Tab-separated table of C-alpha atoms in Angstrom:
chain	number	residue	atom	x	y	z
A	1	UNK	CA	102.341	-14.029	-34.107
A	2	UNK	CA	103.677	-15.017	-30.435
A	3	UNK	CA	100.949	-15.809	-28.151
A	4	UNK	CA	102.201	-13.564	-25.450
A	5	UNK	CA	102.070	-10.636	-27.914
A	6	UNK	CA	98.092	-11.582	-28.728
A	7	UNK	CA	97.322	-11.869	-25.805
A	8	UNK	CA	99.021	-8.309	-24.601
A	9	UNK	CA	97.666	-6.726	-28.028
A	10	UNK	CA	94.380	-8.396	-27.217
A	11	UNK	CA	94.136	-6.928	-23.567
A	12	UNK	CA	95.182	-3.405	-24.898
A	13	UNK	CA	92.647	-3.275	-27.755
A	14	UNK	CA	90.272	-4.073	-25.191
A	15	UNK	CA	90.799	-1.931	-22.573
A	16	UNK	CA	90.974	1.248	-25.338
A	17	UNK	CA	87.576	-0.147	-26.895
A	18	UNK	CA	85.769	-0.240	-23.419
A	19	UNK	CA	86.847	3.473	-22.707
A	20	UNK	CA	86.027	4.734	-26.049
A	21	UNK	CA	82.589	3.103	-25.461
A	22	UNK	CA	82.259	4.608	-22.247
A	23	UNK	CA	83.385	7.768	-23.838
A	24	UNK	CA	80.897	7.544	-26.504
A	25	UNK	CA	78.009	6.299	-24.019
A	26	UNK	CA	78.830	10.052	-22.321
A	27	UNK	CA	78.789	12.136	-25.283
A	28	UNK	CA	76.103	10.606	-27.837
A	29	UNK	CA	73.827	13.655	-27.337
A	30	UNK	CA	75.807	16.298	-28.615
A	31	UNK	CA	74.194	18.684	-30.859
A	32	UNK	CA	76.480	20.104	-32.685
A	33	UNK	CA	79.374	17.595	-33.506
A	34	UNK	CA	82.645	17.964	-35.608
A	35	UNK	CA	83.608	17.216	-38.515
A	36	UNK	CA	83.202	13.464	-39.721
A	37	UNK	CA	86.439	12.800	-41.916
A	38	UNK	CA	89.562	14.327	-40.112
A	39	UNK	CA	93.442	13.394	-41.211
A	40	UNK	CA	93.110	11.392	-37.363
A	41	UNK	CA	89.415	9.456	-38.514
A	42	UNK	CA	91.405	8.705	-42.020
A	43	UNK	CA	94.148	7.434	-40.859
A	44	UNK	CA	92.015	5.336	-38.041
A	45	UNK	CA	89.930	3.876	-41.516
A	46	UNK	CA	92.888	2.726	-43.166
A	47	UNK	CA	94.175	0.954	-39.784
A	48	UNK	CA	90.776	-0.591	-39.818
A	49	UNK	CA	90.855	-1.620	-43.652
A	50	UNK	CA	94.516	-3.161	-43.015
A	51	UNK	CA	93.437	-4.946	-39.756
A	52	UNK	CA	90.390	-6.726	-42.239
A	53	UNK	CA	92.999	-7.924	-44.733
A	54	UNK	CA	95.203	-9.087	-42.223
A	55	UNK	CA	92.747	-11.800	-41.037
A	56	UNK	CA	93.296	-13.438	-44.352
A	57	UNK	CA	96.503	-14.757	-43.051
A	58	UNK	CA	95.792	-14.912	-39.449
A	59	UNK	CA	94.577	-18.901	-38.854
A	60	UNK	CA	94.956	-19.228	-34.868
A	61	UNK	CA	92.145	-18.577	-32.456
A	62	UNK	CA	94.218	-15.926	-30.379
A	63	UNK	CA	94.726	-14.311	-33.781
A	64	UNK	CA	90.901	-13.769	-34.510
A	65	UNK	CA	90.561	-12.331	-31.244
A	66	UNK	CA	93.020	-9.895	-31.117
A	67	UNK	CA	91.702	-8.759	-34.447
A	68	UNK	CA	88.432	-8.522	-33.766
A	69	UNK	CA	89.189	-6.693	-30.436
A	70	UNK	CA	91.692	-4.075	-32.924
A	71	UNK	CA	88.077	-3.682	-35.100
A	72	UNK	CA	86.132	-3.063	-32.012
A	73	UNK	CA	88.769	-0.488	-31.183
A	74	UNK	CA	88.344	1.431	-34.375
A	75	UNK	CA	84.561	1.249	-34.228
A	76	UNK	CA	84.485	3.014	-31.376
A	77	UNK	CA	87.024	5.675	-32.423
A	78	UNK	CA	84.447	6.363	-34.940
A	79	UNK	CA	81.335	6.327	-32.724
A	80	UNK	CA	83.185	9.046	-30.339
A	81	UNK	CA	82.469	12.132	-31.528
A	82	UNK	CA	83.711	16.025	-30.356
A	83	UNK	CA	80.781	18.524	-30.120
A	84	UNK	CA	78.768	21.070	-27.830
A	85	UNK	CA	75.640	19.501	-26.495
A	86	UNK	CA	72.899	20.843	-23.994
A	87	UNK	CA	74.769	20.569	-20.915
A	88	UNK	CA	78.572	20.949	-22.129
A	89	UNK	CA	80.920	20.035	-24.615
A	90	UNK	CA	82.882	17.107	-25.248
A	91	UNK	CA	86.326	16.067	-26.625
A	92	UNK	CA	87.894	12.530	-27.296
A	93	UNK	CA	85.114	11.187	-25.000
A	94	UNK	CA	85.664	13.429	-22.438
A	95	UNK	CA	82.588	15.720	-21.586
A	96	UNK	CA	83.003	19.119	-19.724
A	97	UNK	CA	79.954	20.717	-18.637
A	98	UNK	CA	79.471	24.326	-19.285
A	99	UNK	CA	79.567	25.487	-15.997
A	100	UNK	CA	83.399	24.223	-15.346
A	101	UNK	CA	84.094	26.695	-17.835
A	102	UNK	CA	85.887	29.406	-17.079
A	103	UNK	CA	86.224	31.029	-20.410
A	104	UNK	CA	85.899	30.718	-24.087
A	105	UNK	CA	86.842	31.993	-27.939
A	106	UNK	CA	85.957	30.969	-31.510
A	107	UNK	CA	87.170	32.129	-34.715
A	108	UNK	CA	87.465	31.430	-37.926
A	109	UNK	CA	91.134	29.125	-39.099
A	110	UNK	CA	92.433	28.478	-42.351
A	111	UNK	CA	90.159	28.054	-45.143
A	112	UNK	CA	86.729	26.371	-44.240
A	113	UNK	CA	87.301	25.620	-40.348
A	114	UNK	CA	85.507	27.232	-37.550
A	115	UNK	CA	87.080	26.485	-34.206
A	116	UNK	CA	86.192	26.873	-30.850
A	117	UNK	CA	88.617	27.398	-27.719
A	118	UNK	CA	87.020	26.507	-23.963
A	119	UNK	CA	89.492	26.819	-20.524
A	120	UNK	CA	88.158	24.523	-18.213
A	121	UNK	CA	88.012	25.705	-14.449
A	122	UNK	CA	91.699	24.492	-12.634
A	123	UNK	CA	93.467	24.431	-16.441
A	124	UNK	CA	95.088	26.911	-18.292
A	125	UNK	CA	95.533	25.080	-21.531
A	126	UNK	CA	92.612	25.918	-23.711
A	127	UNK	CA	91.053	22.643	-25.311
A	128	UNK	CA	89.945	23.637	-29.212
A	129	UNK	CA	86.991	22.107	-31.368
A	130	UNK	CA	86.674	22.118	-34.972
A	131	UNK	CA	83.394	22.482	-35.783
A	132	UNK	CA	81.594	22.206	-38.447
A	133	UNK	CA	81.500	26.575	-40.809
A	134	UNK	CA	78.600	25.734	-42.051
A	135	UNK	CA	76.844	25.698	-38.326
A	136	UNK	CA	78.952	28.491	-37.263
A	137	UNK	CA	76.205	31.046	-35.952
A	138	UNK	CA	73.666	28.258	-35.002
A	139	UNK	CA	77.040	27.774	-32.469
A	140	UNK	CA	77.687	30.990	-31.369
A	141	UNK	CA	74.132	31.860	-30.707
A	142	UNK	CA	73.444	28.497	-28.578
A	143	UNK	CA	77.483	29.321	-27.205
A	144	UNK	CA	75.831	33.205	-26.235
A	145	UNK	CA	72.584	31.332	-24.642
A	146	UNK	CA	73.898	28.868	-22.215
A	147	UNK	CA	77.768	30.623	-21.164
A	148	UNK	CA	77.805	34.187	-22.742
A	149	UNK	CA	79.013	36.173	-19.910
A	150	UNK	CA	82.511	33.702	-19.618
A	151	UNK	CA	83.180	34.957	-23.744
A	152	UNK	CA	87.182	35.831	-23.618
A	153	UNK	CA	89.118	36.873	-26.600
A	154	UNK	CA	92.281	34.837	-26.618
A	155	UNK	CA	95.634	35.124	-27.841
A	156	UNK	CA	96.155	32.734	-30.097
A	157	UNK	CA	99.497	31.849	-31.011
């Protein structure tokens, strides 16, 4: 591979690894958390598994790097998890704490998925967990506890 490309490739697997870290060092106390294997987690363990046998072939220095900054990349995608915790909820690293909520929903989707919806305070788009079914009263219990007088039934198209 060109050395400019490693070296851009290297720099960009970085920079996402450092704020999926700092994602991850914000949310590690959630409490309830989604679910582990998602089509997105799948496809990020097959990217991981390809990047492994692709150091087989790799022989320069700039190569290992880059890989081993790609695998540092897809660690942390792992490690950063969605979920409600004491204080808020988070998604993709991003925590929202419950009192910049302005409303919320759940419901039940599909066959064995329990989602649910939260409207931040200055957004209108409603940002959606998928939680875990089995947990699914356990959630709207602690959901009742900490924010019950926001609940909102939402249209859900």
């Amino acid at each position: 591979m060109d050395q400019l490309s490693n070296i851009i490739l290297t720099i960009m697997f970085s920079a996402i690894a450092i704020w999926l870290f700092y994602g991850y060092s914000k949310t590690r106390n959630l409490i309830f958390k989604d679910k582990l294997w998602s089509l997105t987690r799948i496809f990020f363990l097959i990217a991981g598994v390809f990047c492994i046998l692709s150091a087989l072939v790799y022989t320069s220095a700039l190569d290992w790097i880059r890989l081993a900054a790609m695998l540092l990349c897809v660690v942390a995608f792992f490690l950063v998890r969605d979920g409600i915790g004491e204080e808020g909820f988070a998604v993709m690293g991003r925590f929202y704490p419950f009192e910049n909520v302005r409303a919320y929903d759940y419901g039940d989707y599909k066959k064995d998925q329990f989602k649910v919806f939260f409207i931040p305070e200055g957004d209108d788009t409603p940002v959606s967990l998928a939680l875990q079914n089995s947990q699914k009263d356990e959630i709207i219990a602690f959901l009742k506890s900490k924010i019950g007088k926001k609940y909102t039934r939402m249209k859900k198209g």
